[in-house]
Amino acid sequence: MNYNSSKTVLQASGDPLTDMLRGLRLDGVDYGRCVLGEPWAVSFPAQKAARFHFIGQQGCWLFTPAKEWTQLSVGDALLIPRGDEHVLASAPGVPPVPIGRYTIEPVCENIYDVSNGCDGCKTLLFCGSMHFNLDGSHPLLEMMPDLMQAHKLMANAPGIQHLLDAMAGEVTMDRVGSGGILARLADVLAATIIRSWVENGCGDSTGWIAAVRNPDVGKVLAAIHLQPERDWTVEALARMMGASRSAFAQRFATVVGETPAKYVLRVRMHQARQWLTRDGMRVSVAASRLGYDSEASFSRAFKRVMGLAPSHFRNAAGEEQA
């Protein structure tokens, strides 16, 4: 494994949102084309991958991760960044059936037909699992809301509808390369939904949206995510924002919801986890890459953030590849 290739330093674009999204990419995607006759209700269990849904024909209802029912119309699209448990149904009160118990037939690579065999009024859904390179506990995904609804954003982002139309066309055709094309469309769709939500979404004063909308803090967050290997100090980050150490620390904590040191540590340890699980990097090499004097001190910091020793993740990755 050539670890040196990942030392390439990405250059900031000048747009904090663009820079932060560059750290988030899709490693894989699975789609289901669901044709469901009323009455129906599908429960989607919690999972590590994000989920998205597009309502292609006949409206339905969503039981949200916040345990509330909300009505969906044709053309609505949902992104659930951390894959929280939820239910889609023809109406509230229909007993939900786990998605795994429906009839599922492969169409082509990573695309499946899902049906329930009922003869009632048909609803057409496009459902997908988006396997991001980061897990839901990573700061970048953790800042996002539980649910993003694209129909609230389409007036200001017409490109979303064009992407969904293109995806609908691909998923209905069993053609060579459809899986790869859909993965790329989904990658752009996810970034577009996130960008549109940030630009036009809720007015929260803390967290992701406030951080990205704030030009100073957004610039700092982008730099941290672009160069997680760098030994970021509060002083260096304060200089980037053009503020004193104390003023910067207070501003960062107010907007992001945690101290700069804690945020930097979490980003660095998640990067180390990626090296261990995705690249099979040795623990000692990861420790050195992050500037730790010893493997032991790195392991203590890693366990404090991730809950388990780094050797656990590297050993688990080795077993999966065996």
PDB file of C-alpha atoms in Angstrom:
ATOM      1  CA  MET A   1       0.000   0.000   0.000  1.00  0.00           C
ATOM      2  CA  ASN A   2       1.421   3.364  -1.018  1.00  0.00           C
ATOM      3  CA  TYR A   3       0.568   5.602   1.909  1.00  0.00           C
ATOM      4  CA  ASN A   4       2.502   8.543   0.470  1.00  0.00           C
ATOM      5  CA  SER A   5      -0.147   9.120  -2.189  1.00  0.00           C
ATOM      6  CA  SER A   6      -2.585  10.392   0.444  1.00  0.00           C
ATOM      7  CA  LYS A   7      -0.151  13.098   1.526  1.00  0.00           C
ATOM      8  CA  THR A   8      -1.233  15.282  -1.360  1.00  0.00           C
ATOM      9  CA  VAL A   9      -2.463  18.597   0.036  1.00  0.00           C
ATOM     10  CA  LEU A  10      -5.730  19.803  -1.461  1.00  0.00           C
ATOM     11  CA  GLN A  11      -5.790  23.504  -2.228  1.00  0.00           C
ATOM     12  CA  ALA A  12      -8.603  25.581  -0.786  1.00  0.00           C
ATOM     13  CA  SER A  13     -11.100  26.816  -3.380  1.00  0.00           C
ATOM     14  CA  GLY A  14     -12.073  29.935  -1.476  1.00  0.00           C
ATOM     15  CA  ASP A  15     -15.583  28.562  -0.907  1.00  0.00           C
ATOM     16  CA  PRO A  16     -15.843  26.902   2.551  1.00  0.00           C
ATOM     17  CA  LEU A  17     -18.806  24.739   1.548  1.00  0.00           C
ATOM     18  CA  THR A  18     -17.024  23.427  -1.540  1.00  0.00           C
ATOM     19  CA  ASP A  19     -13.901  22.703   0.472  1.00  0.00           C
ATOM     20  CA  MET A  20     -15.809  20.840   3.201  1.00  0.00           C
ATOM     21  CA  LEU A  21     -17.775  18.749   0.715  1.00  0.00           C
ATOM     22  CA  ARG A  22     -14.523  17.704  -0.953  1.00  0.00           C
ATOM     23  CA  GLY A  23     -13.910  15.575   2.122  1.00  0.00           C
ATOM     24  CA  LEU A  24     -17.218  13.753   1.626  1.00  0.00           C
ATOM     25  CA  ARG A  25     -17.592  11.306  -1.246  1.00  0.00           C
ATOM     26  CA  LEU A  26     -19.550   8.200  -2.162  1.00  0.00           C
ATOM     27  CA  ASP A  27     -17.772   4.861  -2.045  1.00  0.00           C
ATOM     28  CA  GLY A  28     -20.828   2.970  -3.294  1.00  0.00           C
ATOM     29  CA  VAL A  29     -24.567   3.127  -3.811  1.00  0.00           C
ATOM     30  CA  ASP A  30     -27.431   0.619  -3.982  1.00  0.00           C
ATOM     31  CA  TYR A  31     -30.805   1.444  -5.525  1.00  0.00           C
ATOM     32  CA  GLY A  32     -34.250  -0.083  -5.213  1.00  0.00           C
ATOM     33  CA  ARG A  33     -37.079   0.684  -7.646  1.00  0.00           C
ATOM     34  CA  CYS A  34     -40.136   0.077  -5.495  1.00  0.00           C
ATOM     35  CA  VAL A  35     -43.626  -0.490  -6.941  1.00  0.00           C
ATOM     36  CA  LEU A  36     -45.993  -0.879  -3.981  1.00  0.00           C
ATOM     37  CA  GLY A  37     -49.762  -1.450  -4.048  1.00  0.00           C
ATOM     38  CA  GLU A  38     -51.876   0.029  -1.249  1.00  0.00           C
ATOM     39  CA  PRO A  39     -52.023  -0.533   1.619  1.00  0.00           C
ATOM     40  CA  TRP A  40     -48.303  -0.682   2.349  1.00  0.00           C
ATOM     41  CA  ALA A  41     -45.716   0.466   4.863  1.00  0.00           C
ATOM     42  CA  VAL A  42     -41.959  -0.152   4.644  1.00  0.00           C
ATOM     43  CA  SER A  43     -39.682   0.159   7.656  1.00  0.00           C
ATOM     44  CA  PHE A  44     -36.054   1.027   7.001  1.00  0.00           C
ATOM     45  CA  PRO A  45     -33.810   0.043   9.921  1.00  0.00           C
ATOM     46  CA  ALA A  46     -30.963   2.222  11.099  1.00  0.00           C
ATOM     47  CA  GLN A  47     -27.763   1.671   9.137  1.00  0.00           C
ATOM     48  CA  LYS A  48     -24.333   3.221   8.682  1.00  0.00           C
ATOM     49  CA  ALA A  49     -25.024   4.254   5.091  1.00  0.00           C
ATOM     50  CA  ALA A  50     -27.120   7.313   4.305  1.00  0.00           C
ATOM     51  CA  ARG A  51     -30.515   6.752   2.693  1.00  0.00           C
ATOM     52  CA  PHE A  52     -32.399   8.713   0.098  1.00  0.00           C
ATOM     53  CA  HIS A  53     -35.881   8.381  -1.379  1.00  0.00           C
ATOM     54  CA  PHE A  54     -37.543   9.867  -4.420  1.00  0.00           C
ATOM     55  CA  ILE A  55     -41.342   9.768  -4.757  1.00  0.00           C
ATOM     56  CA  GLY A  56     -41.924   9.025  -8.433  1.00  0.00           C
ATOM     57  CA  GLN A  57     -45.657   8.270  -8.536  1.00  0.00           C
ATOM     58  CA  GLN A  58     -48.488   8.641  -6.012  1.00  0.00           C
ATOM     59  CA  GLY A  59     -47.780  10.463  -2.775  1.00  0.00           C
ATOM     60  CA  CYS A  60     -47.130   8.730   0.535  1.00  0.00           C
ATOM     61  CA  TRP A  61     -46.249   9.382   4.185  1.00  0.00           C
ATOM     62  CA  LEU A  62     -42.968   9.452   6.069  1.00  0.00           C
ATOM     63  CA  PHE A  63     -42.536   8.548   9.740  1.00  0.00           C
ATOM     64  CA  THR A  64     -39.427  10.618  10.338  1.00  0.00           C
ATOM     65  CA  PRO A  65     -36.387   9.813  12.498  1.00  0.00           C
ATOM     66  CA  ALA A  66     -37.903  12.364  14.909  1.00  0.00           C
ATOM     67  CA  LYS A  67     -40.990  10.077  15.217  1.00  0.00           C
ATOM     68  CA  GLU A  68     -43.386  12.385  13.399  1.00  0.00           C
ATOM     69  CA  TRP A  69     -45.638  11.727  10.390  1.00  0.00           C
ATOM     70  CA  THR A  70     -45.273  14.038   7.384  1.00  0.00           C
ATOM     71  CA  GLN A  71     -46.969  13.812   4.000  1.00  0.00           C
ATOM     72  CA  LEU A  72     -44.889  13.494   0.823  1.00  0.00           C
ATOM     73  CA  SER A  73     -45.930  14.442  -2.700  1.00  0.00           C
ATOM     74  CA  VAL A  74     -44.837  13.223  -6.117  1.00  0.00           C
ATOM     75  CA  GLY A  75     -41.423  14.685  -6.870  1.00  0.00           C
ATOM     76  CA  ASP A  76     -40.345  14.909  -3.235  1.00  0.00           C
ATOM     77  CA  ALA A  77     -36.818  13.720  -2.487  1.00  0.00           C
ATOM     78  CA  LEU A  78     -35.339  12.919   0.918  1.00  0.00           C
ATOM     79  CA  LEU A  79     -31.794  12.542   2.160  1.00  0.00           C
ATOM     80  CA  ILE A  80     -31.213  10.924   5.566  1.00  0.00           C
ATOM     81  CA  PRO A  81     -27.472  11.504   6.040  1.00  0.00           C
ATOM     82  CA  ARG A  82     -26.856   9.145   8.965  1.00  0.00           C
ATOM     83  CA  GLY A  83     -29.257   6.384   7.912  1.00  0.00           C
ATOM     84  CA  ASP A  84     -31.569   6.758  10.918  1.00  0.00           C
ATOM     85  CA  GLU A  85     -34.567   4.443  11.268  1.00  0.00           C
ATOM     86  CA  HIS A  86     -37.742   5.589   9.485  1.00  0.00           C
ATOM     87  CA  VAL A  87     -40.891   4.361   7.745  1.00  0.00           C
ATOM     88  CA  LEU A  88     -42.526   5.123   4.397  1.00  0.00           C
ATOM     89  CA  ALA A  89     -46.222   4.241   4.161  1.00  0.00           C
ATOM     90  CA  SER A  90     -49.319   4.705   2.014  1.00  0.00           C
ATOM     91  CA  ALA A  91     -51.025   6.108   5.122  1.00  0.00           C
ATOM     92  CA  PRO A  92     -50.257   6.504   8.826  1.00  0.00           C
ATOM     93  CA  GLY A  93     -51.269   3.506  10.880  1.00  0.00           C
ATOM     94  CA  VAL A  94     -50.513   0.803   8.299  1.00  0.00           C
ATOM     95  CA  PRO A  95     -48.421  -1.872  10.088  1.00  0.00           C
ATOM     96  CA  PRO A  96     -44.856  -1.514   8.763  1.00  0.00           C
ATOM     97  CA  VAL A  97     -43.011  -4.427   7.166  1.00  0.00           C
ATOM     98  CA  PRO A  98     -39.179  -4.440   7.168  1.00  0.00           C
ATOM     99  CA  ILE A  99     -37.708  -3.754   3.728  1.00  0.00           C
ATOM    100  CA  GLY A 100     -35.917  -7.100   3.798  1.00  0.00           C
ATOM    101  CA  ARG A 101     -39.221  -9.003   3.805  1.00  0.00           C
ATOM    102  CA  TYR A 102     -40.429  -7.541   0.510  1.00  0.00           C
ATOM    103  CA  THR A 103     -39.903  -9.274  -2.834  1.00  0.00           C
ATOM    104  CA  ILE A 104     -36.523  -8.042  -4.059  1.00  0.00           C
ATOM    105  CA  GLU A 105     -35.208  -8.970  -7.509  1.00  0.00           C
ATOM    106  CA  PRO A 106     -31.925  -7.776  -9.077  1.00  0.00           C
ATOM    107  CA  VAL A 107     -32.261  -5.718 -12.264  1.00  0.00           C
ATOM    108  CA  CYS A 108     -28.594  -4.998 -12.947  1.00  0.00           C
ATOM    109  CA  GLU A 109     -25.508  -4.000 -10.998  1.00  0.00           C
ATOM    110  CA  ASN A 110     -26.510  -2.534  -7.595  1.00  0.00           C
ATOM    111  CA  ILE A 111     -30.121  -1.972  -8.758  1.00  0.00           C
ATOM    112  CA  TYR A 112     -33.107  -3.940  -7.510  1.00  0.00           C
ATOM    113  CA  ASP A 113     -36.875  -4.167  -8.072  1.00  0.00           C
ATOM    114  CA  VAL A 114     -38.933  -4.185  -4.886  1.00  0.00           C
ATOM    115  CA  SER A 115     -42.640  -5.055  -4.754  1.00  0.00           C
ATOM    116  CA  ASN A 116     -45.330  -6.209  -2.310  1.00  0.00           C
ATOM    117  CA  GLY A 117     -47.767  -8.005  -4.652  1.00  0.00           C
ATOM    118  CA  CYS A 118     -50.808  -5.936  -3.634  1.00  0.00           C
ATOM    119  CA  ASP A 119     -53.305  -4.759  -6.264  1.00  0.00           C
ATOM    120  CA  GLY A 120     -54.213  -1.395  -4.740  1.00  0.00           C
ATOM    121  CA  CYS A 121     -53.238   2.014  -6.089  1.00  0.00           C
ATOM    122  CA  LYS A 122     -49.542   1.857  -6.944  1.00  0.00           C
ATOM    123  CA  THR A 123     -46.804   4.073  -5.515  1.00  0.00           C
ATOM    124  CA  LEU A 124     -43.456   4.264  -7.316  1.00  0.00           C
ATOM    125  CA  LEU A 125     -40.401   5.002  -5.170  1.00  0.00           C
ATOM    126  CA  PHE A 126     -36.692   5.185  -5.919  1.00  0.00           C
ATOM    127  CA  CYS A 127     -34.846   4.278  -2.732  1.00  0.00           C
ATOM    128  CA  GLY A 128     -31.122   4.131  -2.237  1.00  0.00           C
ATOM    129  CA  SER A 129     -28.361   3.535   0.256  1.00  0.00           C
ATOM    130  CA  MET A 130     -25.454   5.940  -0.079  1.00  0.00           C
ATOM    131  CA  HIS A 131     -22.199   4.576   1.314  1.00  0.00           C
ATOM    132  CA  PHE A 132     -20.161   7.677   2.130  1.00  0.00           C
ATOM    133  CA  ASN A 133     -16.456   7.399   2.828  1.00  0.00           C
ATOM    134  CA  LEU A 134     -17.227   8.806   6.304  1.00  0.00           C
ATOM    135  CA  ASP A 135     -19.474   7.245   8.931  1.00  0.00           C
ATOM    136  CA  GLY A 136     -22.368   9.022  10.615  1.00  0.00           C
ATOM    137  CA  SER A 137     -20.377   9.917  13.718  1.00  0.00           C
ATOM    138  CA  HIS A 138     -17.837  11.938  11.715  1.00  0.00           C
ATOM    139  CA  PRO A 139     -18.144  15.675  12.501  1.00  0.00           C
ATOM    140  CA  LEU A 140     -18.970  16.474   8.881  1.00  0.00           C
ATOM    141  CA  LEU A 141     -22.035  14.186   8.865  1.00  0.00           C
ATOM    142  CA  GLU A 142     -22.874  14.634  12.525  1.00  0.00           C
ATOM    143  CA  MET A 143     -23.510  18.361  11.970  1.00  0.00           C
ATOM    144  CA  MET A 144     -26.162  17.667   9.344  1.00  0.00           C
ATOM    145  CA  PRO A 145     -29.855  17.413  10.237  1.00  0.00           C
ATOM    146  CA  ASP A 146     -31.534  14.010  10.559  1.00  0.00           C
ATOM    147  CA  LEU A 147     -33.556  14.678   7.411  1.00  0.00           C
ATOM    148  CA  MET A 148     -33.176  16.895   4.327  1.00  0.00           C
ATOM    149  CA  GLN A 149     -36.227  17.354   2.063  1.00  0.00           C
ATOM    150  CA  ALA A 150     -35.395  18.460  -1.456  1.00  0.00           C
ATOM    151  CA  HIS A 151     -38.895  19.718  -2.357  1.00  0.00           C
ATOM    152  CA  LYS A 152     -38.310  22.659  -0.030  1.00  0.00           C
ATOM    153  CA  LEU A 153     -35.150  23.501  -1.973  1.00  0.00           C
ATOM    154  CA  MET A 154     -36.057  22.937  -5.627  1.00  0.00           C
ATOM    155  CA  ALA A 155     -37.349  26.467  -6.214  1.00  0.00           C
ATOM    156  CA  ASN A 156     -33.827  27.730  -5.577  1.00  0.00           C
ATOM    157  CA  ALA A 157     -32.010  24.714  -7.013  1.00  0.00           C
ATOM    158  CA  PRO A 158     -33.675  23.561 -10.267  1.00  0.00           C
ATOM    159  CA  GLY A 159     -30.723  21.287 -10.923  1.00  0.00           C
ATOM    160  CA  ILE A 160     -32.055  18.857  -8.315  1.00  0.00           C
ATOM    161  CA  GLN A 161     -35.051  17.988 -10.481  1.00  0.00           C
ATOM    162  CA  HIS A 162     -32.857  17.439 -13.547  1.00  0.00           C
ATOM    163  CA  LEU A 163     -30.671  15.056 -11.544  1.00  0.00           C
ATOM    164  CA  LEU A 164     -33.681  13.119 -10.313  1.00  0.00           C
ATOM    165  CA  ASP A 165     -35.076  12.888 -13.845  1.00  0.00           C
ATOM    166  CA  ALA A 166     -31.750  11.529 -15.089  1.00  0.00           C
ATOM    167  CA  MET A 167     -31.632   9.012 -12.237  1.00  0.00           C
ATOM    168  CA  ALA A 168     -35.194   7.894 -12.958  1.00  0.00           C
ATOM    169  CA  GLY A 169     -34.269   7.274 -16.583  1.00  0.00           C
ATOM    170  CA  GLU A 170     -31.201   5.234 -15.710  1.00  0.00           C
ATOM    171  CA  VAL A 171     -32.876   3.111 -13.039  1.00  0.00           C
ATOM    172  CA  THR A 172     -35.613   2.003 -15.469  1.00  0.00           C
ATOM    173  CA  MET A 173     -33.142   0.796 -18.091  1.00  0.00           C
ATOM    174  CA  ASP A 174     -31.019  -2.337 -17.815  1.00  0.00           C
ATOM    175  CA  ARG A 175     -28.023  -0.932 -19.655  1.00  0.00           C
ATOM    176  CA  VAL A 176     -24.294  -1.503 -19.391  1.00  0.00           C
ATOM    177  CA  GLY A 177     -22.757   0.934 -16.947  1.00  0.00           C
ATOM    178  CA  SER A 178     -26.015   2.057 -15.330  1.00  0.00           C
ATOM    179  CA  GLY A 179     -24.665   1.339 -11.864  1.00  0.00           C
ATOM    180  CA  GLY A 180     -21.657   3.582 -12.380  1.00  0.00           C
ATOM    181  CA  ILE A 181     -23.721   6.385 -13.922  1.00  0.00           C
ATOM    182  CA  LEU A 182     -26.223   6.234 -11.065  1.00  0.00           C
ATOM    183  CA  ALA A 183     -23.419   6.365  -8.510  1.00  0.00           C
ATOM    184  CA  ARG A 184     -22.073   9.532 -10.101  1.00  0.00           C
ATOM    185  CA  LEU A 185     -25.511  11.123 -10.346  1.00  0.00           C
ATOM    186  CA  ALA A 186     -26.147  10.249  -6.707  1.00  0.00           C
ATOM    187  CA  ASP A 187     -22.826  11.785  -5.702  1.00  0.00           C
ATOM    188  CA  VAL A 188     -23.800  15.074  -7.377  1.00  0.00           C
ATOM    189  CA  LEU A 189     -27.360  14.852  -6.018  1.00  0.00           C
ATOM    190  CA  ALA A 190     -26.194  14.436  -2.442  1.00  0.00           C
ATOM    191  CA  ALA A 191     -23.821  17.400  -2.730  1.00  0.00           C
ATOM    192  CA  THR A 192     -26.532  19.519  -4.390  1.00  0.00           C
ATOM    193  CA  ILE A 193     -29.114  18.742  -1.702  1.00  0.00           C
ATOM    194  CA  ILE A 194     -26.623  19.522   1.061  1.00  0.00           C
ATOM    195  CA  ARG A 195     -25.514  22.732  -0.632  1.00  0.00           C
ATOM    196  CA  SER A 196     -29.081  23.866  -1.259  1.00  0.00           C
ATOM    197  CA  TRP A 197     -30.084  23.135   2.326  1.00  0.00           C
ATOM    198  CA  VAL A 198     -27.141  25.116   3.637  1.00  0.00           C
ATOM    199  CA  GLU A 199     -27.867  28.063   1.356  1.00  0.00           C
ATOM    200  CA  ASN A 200     -31.653  28.119   1.717  1.00  0.00           C
ATOM    201  CA  GLY A 201     -32.531  25.900   4.660  1.00  0.00           C
ATOM    202  CA  CYS A 202     -33.335  26.410   8.305  1.00  0.00           C
ATOM    203  CA  GLY A 203     -31.958  29.356  10.241  1.00  0.00           C
ATOM    204  CA  ASP A 204     -30.217  27.493  13.064  1.00  0.00           C
ATOM    205  CA  SER A 205     -27.689  29.695  14.839  1.00  0.00           C
ATOM    206  CA  THR A 206     -25.302  26.839  15.604  1.00  0.00           C
ATOM    207  CA  GLY A 207     -23.896  23.789  13.888  1.00  0.00           C
ATOM    208  CA  TRP A 208     -23.310  23.030  10.232  1.00  0.00           C
ATOM    209  CA  ILE A 209     -25.386  25.722   8.583  1.00  0.00           C
ATOM    210  CA  ALA A 210     -24.144  28.542  10.800  1.00  0.00           C
ATOM    211  CA  ALA A 211     -20.549  27.369  10.458  1.00  0.00           C
ATOM    212  CA  VAL A 212     -20.653  27.253   6.668  1.00  0.00           C
ATOM    213  CA  ARG A 213     -22.579  30.511   6.321  1.00  0.00           C
ATOM    214  CA  ASN A 214     -20.065  32.250   8.535  1.00  0.00           C
ATOM    215  CA  PRO A 215     -17.132  33.131   6.255  1.00  0.00           C
ATOM    216  CA  ASP A 216     -14.532  33.125   9.027  1.00  0.00           C
ATOM    217  CA  VAL A 217     -15.485  29.906  10.843  1.00  0.00           C
ATOM    218  CA  GLY A 218     -16.367  28.194   7.561  1.00  0.00           C
ATOM    219  CA  LYS A 219     -12.871  28.922   6.260  1.00  0.00           C
ATOM    220  CA  VAL A 220     -11.347  27.394   9.396  1.00  0.00           C
ATOM    221  CA  LEU A 221     -13.501  24.252   9.201  1.00  0.00           C
ATOM    222  CA  ALA A 222     -12.621  23.794   5.546  1.00  0.00           C
ATOM    223  CA  ALA A 223      -8.912  24.025   6.322  1.00  0.00           C
ATOM    224  CA  ILE A 224      -9.201  21.421   9.096  1.00  0.00           C
ATOM    225  CA  HIS A 225     -10.992  18.966   6.813  1.00  0.00           C
ATOM    226  CA  LEU A 226      -8.653  19.577   3.890  1.00  0.00           C
ATOM    227  CA  GLN A 227      -5.539  18.924   6.003  1.00  0.00           C
ATOM    228  CA  PRO A 228      -6.467  16.662   8.946  1.00  0.00           C
ATOM    229  CA  GLU A 229      -2.823  15.539   9.224  1.00  0.00           C
ATOM    230  CA  ARG A 230      -1.642  19.018  10.103  1.00  0.00           C
ATOM    231  CA  ASP A 231      -0.922  19.700  13.758  1.00  0.00           C
ATOM    232  CA  TRP A 232      -3.544  22.412  14.086  1.00  0.00           C
ATOM    233  CA  THR A 233      -3.182  24.627  17.134  1.00  0.00           C
ATOM    234  CA  VAL A 234      -5.749  27.100  18.408  1.00  0.00           C
ATOM    235  CA  GLU A 235      -3.230  29.855  17.723  1.00  0.00           C
ATOM    236  CA  ALA A 236      -2.804  28.832  14.081  1.00  0.00           C
ATOM    237  CA  LEU A 237      -6.565  28.621  13.534  1.00  0.00           C
ATOM    238  CA  ALA A 238      -7.078  31.980  15.247  1.00  0.00           C
ATOM    239  CA  ARG A 239      -4.534  33.573  12.894  1.00  0.00           C
ATOM    240  CA  MET A 240      -6.431  32.137   9.942  1.00  0.00           C
ATOM    241  CA  MET A 241      -9.597  33.833  11.170  1.00  0.00           C
ATOM    242  CA  GLY A 242      -7.711  37.022  12.021  1.00  0.00           C
ATOM    243  CA  ALA A 243      -8.734  37.018  15.669  1.00  0.00           C
ATOM    244  CA  SER A 244      -7.135  36.652  19.072  1.00  0.00           C
ATOM    245  CA  ARG A 245      -6.866  33.167  20.552  1.00  0.00           C
ATOM    246  CA  SER A 246      -9.618  33.766  23.111  1.00  0.00           C
ATOM    247  CA  ALA A 247     -11.984  35.522  20.702  1.00  0.00           C
ATOM    248  CA  PHE A 248     -11.537  32.782  18.116  1.00  0.00           C
ATOM    249  CA  ALA A 249     -12.077  29.967  20.627  1.00  0.00           C
ATOM    250  CA  GLN A 250     -15.270  31.595  21.896  1.00  0.00           C
ATOM    251  CA  ARG A 251     -16.598  32.262  18.394  1.00  0.00           C
ATOM    252  CA  PHE A 252     -15.809  28.736  17.201  1.00  0.00           C
ATOM    253  CA  ALA A 253     -17.460  27.092  20.213  1.00  0.00           C
ATOM    254  CA  THR A 254     -20.559  29.262  19.849  1.00  0.00           C
ATOM    255  CA  VAL A 255     -21.029  28.457  16.166  1.00  0.00           C
ATOM    256  CA  VAL A 256     -19.875  24.833  16.010  1.00  0.00           C
ATOM    257  CA  GLY A 257     -20.954  23.696  19.465  1.00  0.00           C
ATOM    258  CA  GLU A 258     -17.592  22.432  20.741  1.00  0.00           C
ATOM    259  CA  THR A 259     -14.069  23.722  21.312  1.00  0.00           C
ATOM    260  CA  PRO A 260     -11.593  23.946  18.411  1.00  0.00           C
ATOM    261  CA  ALA A 261      -9.250  21.427  20.068  1.00  0.00           C
ATOM    262  CA  LYS A 262     -11.993  18.844  20.498  1.00  0.00           C
ATOM    263  CA  TYR A 263     -13.235  19.300  16.943  1.00  0.00           C
ATOM    264  CA  VAL A 264      -9.730  18.988  15.474  1.00  0.00           C
ATOM    265  CA  LEU A 265      -9.066  15.856  17.525  1.00  0.00           C
ATOM    266  CA  ARG A 266     -12.271  14.227  16.287  1.00  0.00           C
ATOM    267  CA  VAL A 267     -11.499  15.000  12.637  1.00  0.00           C
ATOM    268  CA  ARG A 268      -7.950  13.639  13.003  1.00  0.00           C
ATOM    269  CA  MET A 269      -9.065  10.426  14.684  1.00  0.00           C
ATOM    270  CA  HIS A 270     -11.722   9.827  12.041  1.00  0.00           C
ATOM    271  CA  GLN A 271      -9.048  10.282   9.407  1.00  0.00           C
ATOM    272  CA  ALA A 272      -6.910   7.726  11.226  1.00  0.00           C
ATOM    273  CA  ARG A 273      -9.851   5.337  11.283  1.00  0.00           C
ATOM    274  CA  GLN A 274     -10.163   5.694   7.507  1.00  0.00           C
ATOM    275  CA  TRP A 275      -6.487   4.877   7.086  1.00  0.00           C
ATOM    276  CA  LEU A 276      -6.798   1.811   9.309  1.00  0.00           C
ATOM    277  CA  THR A 277     -10.015   0.402   7.833  1.00  0.00           C
ATOM    278  CA  ARG A 278      -9.852   1.488   4.208  1.00  0.00           C
ATOM    279  CA  ASP A 279      -6.106   1.471   3.526  1.00  0.00           C
ATOM    280  CA  GLY A 280      -4.989  -1.201   5.987  1.00  0.00           C
ATOM    281  CA  MET A 281      -2.413   1.193   7.423  1.00  0.00           C
ATOM    282  CA  ARG A 282      -0.388   0.034  10.431  1.00  0.00           C
ATOM    283  CA  VAL A 283      -1.182   1.737  13.722  1.00  0.00           C
ATOM    284  CA  SER A 284       2.402   2.938  14.074  1.00  0.00           C
ATOM    285  CA  VAL A 285       2.290   4.553  10.637  1.00  0.00           C
ATOM    286  CA  ALA A 286      -1.002   6.315  11.399  1.00  0.00           C
ATOM    287  CA  ALA A 287       0.454   7.601  14.666  1.00  0.00           C
ATOM    288  CA  SER A 288       3.509   8.947  12.867  1.00  0.00           C
ATOM    289  CA  ARG A 289       1.418  10.550  10.106  1.00  0.00           C
ATOM    290  CA  LEU A 290      -0.534  12.499  12.736  1.00  0.00           C
ATOM    291  CA  GLY A 291       2.623  13.614  14.505  1.00  0.00           C
ATOM    292  CA  TYR A 292       2.381  11.503  17.674  1.00  0.00           C
ATOM    293  CA  ASP A 293       5.650  10.698  19.442  1.00  0.00           C
ATOM    294  CA  SER A 294       4.551   7.177  20.267  1.00  0.00           C
ATOM    295  CA  GLU A 295       2.009   4.603  19.212  1.00  0.00           C
ATOM    296  CA  ALA A 296       0.790   4.422  22.819  1.00  0.00           C
ATOM    297  CA  SER A 297      -0.093   8.132  23.049  1.00  0.00           C
ATOM    298  CA  PHE A 298      -1.879   7.950  19.689  1.00  0.00           C
ATOM    299  CA  SER A 299      -3.808   4.857  20.793  1.00  0.00           C
ATOM    300  CA  ARG A 300      -4.980   6.599  23.971  1.00  0.00           C
ATOM    301  CA  ALA A 301      -6.224   9.616  22.008  1.00  0.00           C
ATOM    302  CA  PHE A 302      -7.874   7.387  19.403  1.00  0.00           C
ATOM    303  CA  LYS A 303      -9.698   5.312  22.005  1.00  0.00           C
ATOM    304  CA  ARG A 304     -10.856   8.438  23.808  1.00  0.00           C
ATOM    305  CA  VAL A 305     -12.615   9.622  20.643  1.00  0.00           C
ATOM    306  CA  MET A 306     -13.646   6.381  18.934  1.00  0.00           C
ATOM    307  CA  GLY A 307     -14.356   4.246  22.003  1.00  0.00           C
ATOM    308  CA  LEU A 308     -12.121   1.382  20.861  1.00  0.00           C
ATOM    309  CA  ALA A 309      -8.400   0.923  20.322  1.00  0.00           C
ATOM    310  CA  PRO A 310      -7.060   1.509  16.785  1.00  0.00           C
ATOM    311  CA  SER A 311      -5.916  -2.111  16.598  1.00  0.00           C
ATOM    312  CA  HIS A 312      -9.581  -3.159  16.790  1.00  0.00           C
ATOM    313  CA  PHE A 313     -10.427  -1.316  13.565  1.00  0.00           C
ATOM    314  CA  ARG A 314      -7.345  -2.509  11.712  1.00  0.00           C
ATOM    315  CA  ASN A 315      -7.942  -6.121  12.740  1.00  0.00           C
ATOM    316  CA  ALA A 316     -11.626  -5.882  11.730  1.00  0.00           C
ATOM    317  CA  ALA A 317     -10.630  -4.482   8.311  1.00  0.00           C
ATOM    318  CA  GLY A 318      -8.196  -7.354   7.830  1.00  0.00           C
ATOM    319  CA  GLU A 319     -10.889  -9.919   8.619  1.00  0.00           C
ATOM    320  CA  GLU A 320     -13.300  -8.349   6.097  1.00  0.00           C
ATOM    321  CA  GLN A 321     -10.655  -8.492   3.365  1.00  0.00           C
ATOM    322  CA  ALA A 322      -9.663 -12.069   4.151  1.00  0.00           C
TER     323      ALA A 322
END
